[in-house]
Coordinates of C-alpha atoms and ligand atoms in Angstrom, one line a residue:
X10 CA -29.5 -7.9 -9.2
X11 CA -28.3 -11.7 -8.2
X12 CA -25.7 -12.5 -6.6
X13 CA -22.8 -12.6 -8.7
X14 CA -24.3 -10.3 -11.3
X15 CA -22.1 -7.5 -12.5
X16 CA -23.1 -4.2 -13.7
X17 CA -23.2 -4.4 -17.7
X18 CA -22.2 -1.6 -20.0
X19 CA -25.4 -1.1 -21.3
X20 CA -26.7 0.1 -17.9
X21 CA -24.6 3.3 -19.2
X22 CA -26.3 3.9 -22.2
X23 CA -28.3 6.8 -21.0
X24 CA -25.1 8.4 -19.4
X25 CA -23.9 10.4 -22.2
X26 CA -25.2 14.0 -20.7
X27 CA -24.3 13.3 -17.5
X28 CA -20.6 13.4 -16.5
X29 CA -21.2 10.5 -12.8
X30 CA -22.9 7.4 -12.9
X31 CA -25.6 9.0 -10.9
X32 CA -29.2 10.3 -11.6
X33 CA -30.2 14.2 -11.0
X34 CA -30.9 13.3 -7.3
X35 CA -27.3 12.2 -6.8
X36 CA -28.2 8.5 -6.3
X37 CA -26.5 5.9 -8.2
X38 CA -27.2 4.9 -11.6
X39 CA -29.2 1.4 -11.5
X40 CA -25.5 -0.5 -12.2
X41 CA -24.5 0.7 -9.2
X42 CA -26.7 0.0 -6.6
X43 CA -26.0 -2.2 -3.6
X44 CA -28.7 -4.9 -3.6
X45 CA -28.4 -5.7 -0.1
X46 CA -30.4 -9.1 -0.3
X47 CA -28.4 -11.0 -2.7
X48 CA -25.6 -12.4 -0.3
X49 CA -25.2 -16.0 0.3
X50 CA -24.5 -16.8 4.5
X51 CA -21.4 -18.0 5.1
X52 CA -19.2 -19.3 8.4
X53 CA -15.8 -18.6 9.2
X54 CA -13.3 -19.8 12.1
X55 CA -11.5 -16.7 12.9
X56 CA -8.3 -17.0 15.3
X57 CA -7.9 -13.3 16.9
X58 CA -4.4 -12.1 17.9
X59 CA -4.7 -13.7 21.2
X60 CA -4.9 -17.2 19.6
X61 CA -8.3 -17.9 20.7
X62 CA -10.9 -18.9 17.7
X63 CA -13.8 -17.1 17.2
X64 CA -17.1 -18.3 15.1
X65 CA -18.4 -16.0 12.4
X66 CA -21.4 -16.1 10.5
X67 CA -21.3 -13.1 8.0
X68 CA -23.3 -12.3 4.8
X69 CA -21.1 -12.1 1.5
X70 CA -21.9 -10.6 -1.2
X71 CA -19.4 -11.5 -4.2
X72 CA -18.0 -9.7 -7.7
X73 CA -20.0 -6.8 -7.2
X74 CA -18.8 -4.1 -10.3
X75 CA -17.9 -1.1 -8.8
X76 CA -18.0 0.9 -12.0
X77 CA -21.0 1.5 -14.2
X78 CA -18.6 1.2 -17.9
X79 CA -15.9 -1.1 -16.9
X80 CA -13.3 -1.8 -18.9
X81 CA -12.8 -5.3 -17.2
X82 CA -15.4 -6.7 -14.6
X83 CA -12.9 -9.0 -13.4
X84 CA -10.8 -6.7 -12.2
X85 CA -13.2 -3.5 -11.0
X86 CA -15.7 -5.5 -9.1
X87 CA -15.7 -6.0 -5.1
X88 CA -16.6 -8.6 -2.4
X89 CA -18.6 -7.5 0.8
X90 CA -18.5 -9.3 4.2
X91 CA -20.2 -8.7 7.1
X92 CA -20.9 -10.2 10.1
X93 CA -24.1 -11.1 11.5
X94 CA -23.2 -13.5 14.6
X95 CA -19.9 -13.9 16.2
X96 CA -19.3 -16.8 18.3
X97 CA -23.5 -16.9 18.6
X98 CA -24.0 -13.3 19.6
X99 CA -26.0 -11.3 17.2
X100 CA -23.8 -8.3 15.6
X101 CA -25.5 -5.1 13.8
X102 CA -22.9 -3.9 11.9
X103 CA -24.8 -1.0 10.6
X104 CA -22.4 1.8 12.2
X105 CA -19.0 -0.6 11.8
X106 CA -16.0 0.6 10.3
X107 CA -15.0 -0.5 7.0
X108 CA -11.9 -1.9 6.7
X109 CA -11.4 -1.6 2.3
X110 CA -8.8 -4.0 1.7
X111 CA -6.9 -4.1 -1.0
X112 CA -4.8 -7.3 -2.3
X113 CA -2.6 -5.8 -5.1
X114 CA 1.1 -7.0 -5.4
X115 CA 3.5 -5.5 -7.5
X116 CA 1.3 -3.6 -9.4
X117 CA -0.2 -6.4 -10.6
X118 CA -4.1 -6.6 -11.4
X119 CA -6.0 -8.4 -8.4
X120 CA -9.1 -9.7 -8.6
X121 CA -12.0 -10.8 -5.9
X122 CA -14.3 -12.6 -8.3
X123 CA -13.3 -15.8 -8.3
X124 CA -13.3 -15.6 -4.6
X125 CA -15.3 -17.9 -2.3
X126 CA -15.3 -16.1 1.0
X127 CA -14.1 -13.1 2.6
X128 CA -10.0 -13.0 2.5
X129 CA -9.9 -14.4 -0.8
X130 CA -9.1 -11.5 -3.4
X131 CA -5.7 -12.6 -5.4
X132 CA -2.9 -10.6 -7.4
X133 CA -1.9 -12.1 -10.9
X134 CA 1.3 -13.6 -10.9
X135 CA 2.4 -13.5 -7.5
X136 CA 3.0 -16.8 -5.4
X137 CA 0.2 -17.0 -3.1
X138 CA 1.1 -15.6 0.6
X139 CA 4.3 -13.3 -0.9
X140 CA 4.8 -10.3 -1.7
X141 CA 8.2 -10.6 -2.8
X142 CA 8.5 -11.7 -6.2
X143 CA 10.1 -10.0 -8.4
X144 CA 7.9 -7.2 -10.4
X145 CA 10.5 -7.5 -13.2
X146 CA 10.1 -11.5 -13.8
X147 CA 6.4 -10.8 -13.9
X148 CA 6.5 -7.9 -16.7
X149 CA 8.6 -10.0 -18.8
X150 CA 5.9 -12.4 -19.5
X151 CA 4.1 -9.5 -20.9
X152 CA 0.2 -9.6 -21.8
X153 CA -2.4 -11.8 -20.5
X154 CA -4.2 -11.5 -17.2
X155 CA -2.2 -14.5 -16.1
X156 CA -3.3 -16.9 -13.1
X157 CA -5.0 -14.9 -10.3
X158 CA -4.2 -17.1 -7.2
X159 CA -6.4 -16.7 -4.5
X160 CA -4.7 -15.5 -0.6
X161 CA -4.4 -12.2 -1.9
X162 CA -1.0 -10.0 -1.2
X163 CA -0.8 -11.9 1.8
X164 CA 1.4 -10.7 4.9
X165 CA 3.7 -12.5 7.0
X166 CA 3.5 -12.8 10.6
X167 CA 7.5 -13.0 11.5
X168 CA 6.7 -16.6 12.1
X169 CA 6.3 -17.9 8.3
X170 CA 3.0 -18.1 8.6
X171 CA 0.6 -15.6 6.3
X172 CA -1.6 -12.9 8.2
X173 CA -5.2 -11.9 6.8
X174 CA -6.3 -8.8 8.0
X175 CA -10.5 -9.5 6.8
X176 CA -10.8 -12.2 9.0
X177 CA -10.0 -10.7 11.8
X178 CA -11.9 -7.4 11.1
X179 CA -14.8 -9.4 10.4
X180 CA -14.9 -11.2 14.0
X181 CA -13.9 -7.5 15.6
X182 CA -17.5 -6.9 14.0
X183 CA -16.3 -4.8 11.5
X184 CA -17.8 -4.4 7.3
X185 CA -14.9 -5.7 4.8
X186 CA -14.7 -4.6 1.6
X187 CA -12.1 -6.6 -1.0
X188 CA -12.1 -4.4 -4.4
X189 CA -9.8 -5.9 -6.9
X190 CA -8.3 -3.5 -9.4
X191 CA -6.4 -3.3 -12.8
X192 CA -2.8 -3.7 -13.2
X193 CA 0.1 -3.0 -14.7
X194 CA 0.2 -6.6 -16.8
X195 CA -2.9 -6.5 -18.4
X196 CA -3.4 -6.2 -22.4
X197 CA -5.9 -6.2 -24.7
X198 CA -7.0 -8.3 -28.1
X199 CA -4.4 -5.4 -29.8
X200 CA -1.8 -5.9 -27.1
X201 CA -2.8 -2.4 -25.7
X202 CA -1.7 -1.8 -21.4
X203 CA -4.9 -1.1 -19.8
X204 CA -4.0 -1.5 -16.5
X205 CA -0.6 0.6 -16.1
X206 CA -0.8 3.7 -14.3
X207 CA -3.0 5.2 -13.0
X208 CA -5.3 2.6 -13.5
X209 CA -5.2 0.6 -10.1
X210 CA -5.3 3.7 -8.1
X211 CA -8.6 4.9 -10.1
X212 CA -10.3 1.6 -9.8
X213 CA -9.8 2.4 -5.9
X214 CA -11.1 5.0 -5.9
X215 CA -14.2 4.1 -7.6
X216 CA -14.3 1.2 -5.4
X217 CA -14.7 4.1 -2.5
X218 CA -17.2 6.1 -4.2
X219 CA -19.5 3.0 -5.1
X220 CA -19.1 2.3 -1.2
X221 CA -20.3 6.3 -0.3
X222 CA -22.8 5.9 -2.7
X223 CA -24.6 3.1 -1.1
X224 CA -24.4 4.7 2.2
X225 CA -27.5 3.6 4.3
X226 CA -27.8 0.5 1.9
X227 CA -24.7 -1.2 2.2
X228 CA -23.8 -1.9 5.7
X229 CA -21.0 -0.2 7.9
X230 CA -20.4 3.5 8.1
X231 CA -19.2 4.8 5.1
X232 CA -17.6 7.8 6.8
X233 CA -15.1 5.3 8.4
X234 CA -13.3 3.5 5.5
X235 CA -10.3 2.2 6.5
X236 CA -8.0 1.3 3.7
X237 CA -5.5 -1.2 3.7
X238 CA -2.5 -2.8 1.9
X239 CA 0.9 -3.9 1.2
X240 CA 3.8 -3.4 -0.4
X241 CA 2.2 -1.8 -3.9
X242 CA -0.9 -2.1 -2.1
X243 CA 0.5 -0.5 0.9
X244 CA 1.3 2.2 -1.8
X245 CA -1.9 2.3 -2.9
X246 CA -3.1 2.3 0.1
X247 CA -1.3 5.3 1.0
X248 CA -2.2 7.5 -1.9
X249 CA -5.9 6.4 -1.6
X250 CA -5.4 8.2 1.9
X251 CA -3.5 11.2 0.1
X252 CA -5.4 11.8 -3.1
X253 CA -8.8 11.3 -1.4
X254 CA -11.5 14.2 -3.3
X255 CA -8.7 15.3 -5.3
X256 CA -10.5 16.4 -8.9
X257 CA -7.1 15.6 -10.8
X258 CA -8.7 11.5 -11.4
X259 CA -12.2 12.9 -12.2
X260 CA -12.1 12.8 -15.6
X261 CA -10.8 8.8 -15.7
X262 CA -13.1 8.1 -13.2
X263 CA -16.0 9.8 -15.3
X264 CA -15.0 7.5 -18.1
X265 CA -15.5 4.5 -16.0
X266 CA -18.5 5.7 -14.8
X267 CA -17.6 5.8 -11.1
X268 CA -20.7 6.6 -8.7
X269 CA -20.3 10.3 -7.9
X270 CA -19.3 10.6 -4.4
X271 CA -16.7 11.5 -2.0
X272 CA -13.4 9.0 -2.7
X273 CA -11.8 10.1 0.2
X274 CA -11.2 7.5 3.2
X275 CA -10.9 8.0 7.1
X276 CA -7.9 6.0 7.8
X277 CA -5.1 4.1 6.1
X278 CA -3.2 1.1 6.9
X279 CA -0.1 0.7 4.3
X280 CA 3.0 -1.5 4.9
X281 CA 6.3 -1.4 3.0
X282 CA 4.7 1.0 1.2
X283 CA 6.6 1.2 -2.8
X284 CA 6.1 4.5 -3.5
X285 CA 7.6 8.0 -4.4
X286 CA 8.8 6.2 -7.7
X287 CA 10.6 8.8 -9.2
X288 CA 12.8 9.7 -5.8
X289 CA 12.9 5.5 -4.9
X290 CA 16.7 4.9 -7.0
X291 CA 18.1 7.7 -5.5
X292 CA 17.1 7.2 -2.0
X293 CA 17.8 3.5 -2.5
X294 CA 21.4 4.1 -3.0
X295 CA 21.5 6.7 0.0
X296 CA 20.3 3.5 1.9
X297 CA 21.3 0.5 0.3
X298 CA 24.6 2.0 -1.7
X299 CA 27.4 0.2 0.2
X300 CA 25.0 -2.9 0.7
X301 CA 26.1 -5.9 -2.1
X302 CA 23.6 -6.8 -4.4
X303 CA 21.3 -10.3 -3.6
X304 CA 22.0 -11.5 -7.2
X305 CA 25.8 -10.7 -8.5
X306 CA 27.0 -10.7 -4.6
X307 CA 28.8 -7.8 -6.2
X308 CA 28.8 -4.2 -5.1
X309 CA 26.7 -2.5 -7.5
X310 CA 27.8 0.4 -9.8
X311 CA 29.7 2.9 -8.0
X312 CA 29.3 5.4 -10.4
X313 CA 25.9 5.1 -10.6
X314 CA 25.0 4.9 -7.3
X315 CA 26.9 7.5 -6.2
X316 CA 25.2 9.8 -9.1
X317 CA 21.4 8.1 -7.5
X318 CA 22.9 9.7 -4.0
X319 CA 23.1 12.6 -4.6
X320 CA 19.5 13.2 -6.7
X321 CA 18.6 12.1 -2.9
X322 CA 20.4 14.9 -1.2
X323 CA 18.6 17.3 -3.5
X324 CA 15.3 15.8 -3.4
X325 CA 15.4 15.6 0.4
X326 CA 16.7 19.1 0.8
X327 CA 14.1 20.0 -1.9
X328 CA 11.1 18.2 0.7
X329 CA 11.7 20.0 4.0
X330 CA 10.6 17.7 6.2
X331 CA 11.3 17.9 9.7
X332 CA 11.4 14.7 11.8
X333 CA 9.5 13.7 14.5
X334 CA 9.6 14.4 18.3
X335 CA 11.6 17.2 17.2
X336 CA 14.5 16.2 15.7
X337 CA 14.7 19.0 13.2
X338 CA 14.9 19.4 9.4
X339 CA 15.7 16.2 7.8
X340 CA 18.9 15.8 5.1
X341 CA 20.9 13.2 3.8
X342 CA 23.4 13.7 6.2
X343 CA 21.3 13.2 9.1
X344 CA 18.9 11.1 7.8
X345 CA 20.8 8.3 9.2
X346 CA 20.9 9.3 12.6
X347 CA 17.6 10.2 12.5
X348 CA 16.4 6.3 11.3
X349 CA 18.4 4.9 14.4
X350 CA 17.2 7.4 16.7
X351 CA 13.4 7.3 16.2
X352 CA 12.9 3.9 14.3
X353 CA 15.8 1.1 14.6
X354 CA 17.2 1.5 18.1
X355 CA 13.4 1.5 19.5
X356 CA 12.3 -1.0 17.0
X357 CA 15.3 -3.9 18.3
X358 CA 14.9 -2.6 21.8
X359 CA 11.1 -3.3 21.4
X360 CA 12.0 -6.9 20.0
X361 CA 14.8 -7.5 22.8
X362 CA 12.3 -6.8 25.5
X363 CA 10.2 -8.9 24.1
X364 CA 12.1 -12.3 24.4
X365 CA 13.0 -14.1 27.3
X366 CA 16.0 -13.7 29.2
X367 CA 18.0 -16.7 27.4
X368 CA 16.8 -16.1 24.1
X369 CA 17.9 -12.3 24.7
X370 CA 21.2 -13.4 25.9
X371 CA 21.5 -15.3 22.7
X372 CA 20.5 -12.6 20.3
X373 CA 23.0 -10.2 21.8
X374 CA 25.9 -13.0 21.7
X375 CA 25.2 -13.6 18.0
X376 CA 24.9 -9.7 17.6
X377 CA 27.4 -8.1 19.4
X378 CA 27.0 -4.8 17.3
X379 CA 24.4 -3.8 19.6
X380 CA 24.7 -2.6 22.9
X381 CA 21.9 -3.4 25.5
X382 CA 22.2 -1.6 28.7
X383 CA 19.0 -0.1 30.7
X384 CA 17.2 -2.1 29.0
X385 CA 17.5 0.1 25.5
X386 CA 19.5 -1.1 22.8
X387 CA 21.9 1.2 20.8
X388 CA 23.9 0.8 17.6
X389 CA 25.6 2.4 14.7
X390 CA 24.3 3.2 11.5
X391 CA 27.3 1.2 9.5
X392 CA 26.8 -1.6 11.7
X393 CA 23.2 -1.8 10.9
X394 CA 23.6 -1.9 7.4
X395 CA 26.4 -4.9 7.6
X396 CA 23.4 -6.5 10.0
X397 CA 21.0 -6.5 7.1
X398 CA 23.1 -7.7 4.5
X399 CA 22.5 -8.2 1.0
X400 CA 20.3 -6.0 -0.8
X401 CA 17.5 -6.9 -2.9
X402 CA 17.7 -4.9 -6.1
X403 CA 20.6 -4.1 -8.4
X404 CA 21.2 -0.1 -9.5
X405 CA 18.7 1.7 -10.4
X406 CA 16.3 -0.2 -8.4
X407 CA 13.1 1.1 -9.6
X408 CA 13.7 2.9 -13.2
X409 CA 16.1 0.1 -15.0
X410 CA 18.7 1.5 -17.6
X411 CA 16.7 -2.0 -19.5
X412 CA 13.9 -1.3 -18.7
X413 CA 12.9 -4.5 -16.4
X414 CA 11.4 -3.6 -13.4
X415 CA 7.6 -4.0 -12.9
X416 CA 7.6 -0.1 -12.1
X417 CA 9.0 0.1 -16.2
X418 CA 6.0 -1.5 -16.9
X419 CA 3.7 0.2 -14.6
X420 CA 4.4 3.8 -16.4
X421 CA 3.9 1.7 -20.2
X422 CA 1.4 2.7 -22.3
X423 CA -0.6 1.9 -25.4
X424 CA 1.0 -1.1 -26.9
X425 CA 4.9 -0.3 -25.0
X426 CA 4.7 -2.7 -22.4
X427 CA 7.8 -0.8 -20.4
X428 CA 8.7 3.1 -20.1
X429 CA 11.2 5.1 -18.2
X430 CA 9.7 7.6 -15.9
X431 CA 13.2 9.1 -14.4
X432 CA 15.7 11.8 -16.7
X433 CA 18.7 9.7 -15.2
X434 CA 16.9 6.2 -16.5
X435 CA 16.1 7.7 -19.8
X436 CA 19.9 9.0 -19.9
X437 CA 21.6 5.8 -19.2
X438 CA 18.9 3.5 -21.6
X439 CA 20.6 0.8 -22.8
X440 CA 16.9 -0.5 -24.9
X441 CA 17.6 1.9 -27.6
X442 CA 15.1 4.8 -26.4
X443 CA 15.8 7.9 -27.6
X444 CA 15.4 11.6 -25.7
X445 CA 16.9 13.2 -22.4
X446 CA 13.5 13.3 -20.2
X447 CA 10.5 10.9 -19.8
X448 CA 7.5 10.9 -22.1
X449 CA 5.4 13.9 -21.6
X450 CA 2.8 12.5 -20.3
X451 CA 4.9 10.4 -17.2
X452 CA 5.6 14.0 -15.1
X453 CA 1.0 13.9 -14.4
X454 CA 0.9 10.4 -13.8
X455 CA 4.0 10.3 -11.5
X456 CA 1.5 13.1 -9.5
X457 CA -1.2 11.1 -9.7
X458 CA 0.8 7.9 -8.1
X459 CA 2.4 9.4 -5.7
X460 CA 0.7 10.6 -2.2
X461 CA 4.1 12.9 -1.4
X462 CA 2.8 15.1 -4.1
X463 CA -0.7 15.2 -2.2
X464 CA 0.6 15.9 1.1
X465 CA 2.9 18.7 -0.6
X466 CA -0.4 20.5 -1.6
X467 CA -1.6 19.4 2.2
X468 CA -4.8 18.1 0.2
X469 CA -7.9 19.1 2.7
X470 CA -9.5 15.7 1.4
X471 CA -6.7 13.8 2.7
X472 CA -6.9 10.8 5.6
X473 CA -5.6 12.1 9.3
X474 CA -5.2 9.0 10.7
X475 CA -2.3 6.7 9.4
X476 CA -0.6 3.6 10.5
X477 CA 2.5 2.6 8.6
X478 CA 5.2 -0.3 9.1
X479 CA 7.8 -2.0 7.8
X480 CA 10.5 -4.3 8.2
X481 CA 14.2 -3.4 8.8
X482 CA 15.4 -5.8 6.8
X483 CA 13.3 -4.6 3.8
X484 CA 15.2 -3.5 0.8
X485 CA 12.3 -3.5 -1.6
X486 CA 13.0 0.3 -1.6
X487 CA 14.6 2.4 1.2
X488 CA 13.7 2.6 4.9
X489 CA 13.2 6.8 3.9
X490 CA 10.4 6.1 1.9
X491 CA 8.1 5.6 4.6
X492 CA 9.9 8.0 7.0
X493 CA 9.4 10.5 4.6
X494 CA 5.6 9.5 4.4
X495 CA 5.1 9.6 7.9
X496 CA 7.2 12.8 8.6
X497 CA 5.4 14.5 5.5
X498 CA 2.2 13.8 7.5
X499 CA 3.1 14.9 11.0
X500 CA 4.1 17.9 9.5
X501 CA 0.7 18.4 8.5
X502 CA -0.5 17.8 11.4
X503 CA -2.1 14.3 11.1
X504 CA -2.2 11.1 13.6
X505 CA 0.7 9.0 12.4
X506 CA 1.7 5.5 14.2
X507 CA 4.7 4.3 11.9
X508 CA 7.0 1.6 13.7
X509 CA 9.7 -0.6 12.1
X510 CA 9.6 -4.3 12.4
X511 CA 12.7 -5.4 13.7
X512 CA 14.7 -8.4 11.4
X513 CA 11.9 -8.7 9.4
X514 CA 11.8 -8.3 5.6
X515 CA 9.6 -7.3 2.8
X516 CA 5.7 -8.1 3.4
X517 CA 5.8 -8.5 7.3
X518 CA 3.0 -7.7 9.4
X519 CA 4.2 -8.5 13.5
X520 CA 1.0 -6.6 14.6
X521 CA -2.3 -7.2 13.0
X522 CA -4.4 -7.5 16.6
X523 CA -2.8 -3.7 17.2
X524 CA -4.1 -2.6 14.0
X525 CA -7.8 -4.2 14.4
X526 CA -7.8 -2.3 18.1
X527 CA -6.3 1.1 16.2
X528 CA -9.1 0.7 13.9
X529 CA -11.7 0.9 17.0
X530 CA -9.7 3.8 18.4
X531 CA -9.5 5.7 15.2
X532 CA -12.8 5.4 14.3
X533 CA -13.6 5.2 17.9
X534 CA -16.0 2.2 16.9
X535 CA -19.0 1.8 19.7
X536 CA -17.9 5.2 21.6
X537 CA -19.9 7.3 19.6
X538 CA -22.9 8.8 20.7
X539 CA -26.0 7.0 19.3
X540 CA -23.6 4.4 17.8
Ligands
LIG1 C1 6.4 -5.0 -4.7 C2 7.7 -5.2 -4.5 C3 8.7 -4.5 -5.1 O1 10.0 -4.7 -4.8 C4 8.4 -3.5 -6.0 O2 9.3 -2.8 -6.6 C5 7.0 -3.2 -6.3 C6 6.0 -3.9 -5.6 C7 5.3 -5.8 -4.1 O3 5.7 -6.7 -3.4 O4 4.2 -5.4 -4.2

């Protein structure tokens, strides 16, 4: 195959008996092979987290479809880099992690093919180097793959300025895989959603597989996929690192003709993860409620977000989570002394420390709600929340009574571009819906989106190593979303590094050089014996 070439349909033809894209032997089927001479050579400059720039010549291998049936090529095909000489020294990345990095943005489709390097995969419809527009402007303008910008779901840096994390993998002399995937926006010639849920997450997964199946072929170890993303690619991310093996997406994947092998991956990277859907309105108004709205500068509903806070106190009783270091079973009455305990005070005593002795001074004179003494800094709960301000979304955030939001149109189907997938959105429909519950069909794919539901069946397949972040000043969803995540997985026994950014907002990534060096500790990348 060429460079460039995608797997066709027809390659399928003789796939009827079989249920994988693979022959008896368990190797791919000829669409899915990894033809490891047809990359072009490329050269990067790579500035690493200490600011120095690093040369990197890497082989790239573009718009490789990762499914043997696709439904669009465009979408479920991948870009592989990987270095070959970095800053003039020979590299063999034979044994490197991969680091599968995914660019989706609101659950819009991304795509890598039109890409010219590593780094350059692009989500439809978002402005290139933010993740923060709004899902709900973007599933208003209904069908159409609209304009894939390249830059990807780009990250910020806390200075303004975007952070990639391929580039620097790549000159830490590790493999990087860009899959695109489907998304919610996408319609057919008949105006039918084929990329709402579960689409993206299936395309992932059949990314992974095509990766496993290639093992030996494609370079990098494909027991170390690392998986990465943001905002609904930190989702994503997240419930790659969940669902992984789970049989529940064989039978879409089957369809697709995903290569049959393992879809579970080492290690996950998400920030601001948007996920647990169905629980986010409730636990949004547990965390935003008192908070006015961005738009209206109005205080939202009262009514209704007092109703949303209290599905949270039953859904977080309903969890039983326990906290970490101890702290003890986690409600919605301690929940907030629990998030200034063990994420905000350490996050702004972190960010205090940090800054010179003048600048510190200053911060503290323009913040007097926190106290700085020994060197720790120590607040209330109420006083945080006046800190951060405005909040993003009105109420509900995530299930609109109009059905706006990008999530409405994430859980569409066939030829209705938005759905409800919450009892208390349905109830309060203002679209002219009719029925007390969500469509039948929305309970399985709410399972299949969200990783809580994997971690409550402590799914053996699942990732144990997981780094999560986010911003304190995010209200894209609530600051429990992730706390939940993380305290879902230390329960289960997994290695979880999940700090808060302090200040920063949706999209923010303060750390990427840590995260390269977790990846080498994780995956514990040229300790290995024989490696
Ligand atoms: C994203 C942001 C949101 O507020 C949301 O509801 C879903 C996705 C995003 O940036 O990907």
């Amino acid at each position: 195959m060429g460079i460039g070439a995608t797997a066709g349909a027809a390659a399928v033809g003789g796939l009827a008996l079989s249920a994988n894209a693979s022959d008896a032997s368990g190797t791919p089927s000829d669409a899915l092979v990894f033809d490891k001479d047809a990359y072009t050579e490329l050269t990067t400059t790579v500035t690493d987290a200490a600011g120095n720039d690093k040369e990197v010549v890497y082989h790239f291998w573009k718009a490789l479809t990762y499914v043997a049936d696709p439904v669009d090529a465009k979408y479920q095909s991948l870009n592989v880099s990987v270095p070959v000489r970095i800053d003039g020294v020979a590299v063999n990345a034979k044994d490197a992690p991969v680091l599968l990095a995914n660019s989706v943005g609101g659950y819009l489709p991304s795509s890598v093919a039109d890409a010219t390097g590593v780094g350059g995969g692009g989500t439809a419809g978002l402005p290139a180097g933010g993740a923060s527009a709004s899902p709900g402007a973007t599933a208003s303008s209904g069908g159409g793959t609209g304009e894939v910008q390249s830059g990807g779901n780009a990250m910020l840096n806390g200075r303004g300025e975007t952070v990639d994390l391929a580039k620097p993998a790549l000159a830490a002399g590790y493999v990087v895989v860009e899959p695109g995937a489907r998304g919610r926006t996408l319609t057919d010639a008949d105006g039918t959603y084929y990329g709402t849920a579960p689409a993206a997450i299936v395309d992932l997964k059949a990314a992974v597989r095509y990766v496993r199946a290639n093992k030996g072929v494609i370079p990098g170890d494909t027991d170390r996929i690392v998986s990465t993303g943001t905002s609904a690619g930190g989702a994503l991310s997240a419930l790659l690192g969940a669902s992984g093996d789970s049989r529940a997406y064989d039978s879409r994947l089957d369809e697709l003709g995903a290569a049959d092998a393992s879809d579970a991956v080492f290690a996950v990277g998400a920030w601001c993860p948007i996920t647990d859907l169905e629980h986010a309105d409730g636990a949004y108004e547990w965390n935003w409620g008192g908070n006015v709205t961005q738009s209206t500068g109005e205080v939202v509903d009262q009514k209704v977000s007092k109703e949303l806070r209290a599905q949270f106190a039953e859904y977080q009783a309903s969890l039983k989570l326990r906290g970490l270091k101890g702290f003890g079973p986690l409600t919605a009455r301690n929940y907030d002394e629990y998030l200034v305990k063990t994420y905000l005070q350490p996050s702004a005593t972190a960010y205090l420390a940090g800054l010179s002795d003048v600048d510190r001074a200053a911060y503290l004179a323009d913040n007097t709600f926190i106290t700085w003494s020994g060197g720790r800094a120590t607040f209330s709960w109420a006083d945080f929340l006046t800190h951060v301000g405005a909040r993003k979304k009105s109420a509900p955030a995530f299930d609109a009574f109009d059905l706006s939001s990008g999530e409405n149109n994430e859980f569409g189907k066939d030829k209705t571009q938005a759905r409800h997938f919450t009892a208390y959105g349905m109830k309060h429909d203002t679209t002219g819906v009719s029925g007390s519950r969500p469509d039948v069909d929305i309970p399985g794919k709410l399972d299949l989106m969200n990783p809580m539901h994997h971690l409550e069946k402590a799914n053996p397949g699942r990732s144990r190593h997981w780094w999560i972040r986010l911003g304190t000043k995010d209200s894209d969803t609530s600051l429990t979303v992730s706390a939940n995540l993380a305290a879902a997985l230390d329960g289960l026994g997994d290695d979880v590094d999940h700090l808060y950014y302090w200040d920063e907002g949706h999209g923010s990534n303060t750390d990427p050089g840590d995260f390269i060096a977790w990846i080498a500790r994780v995956t514990r990348h040229g300790k290995r014996a024989g490696k």
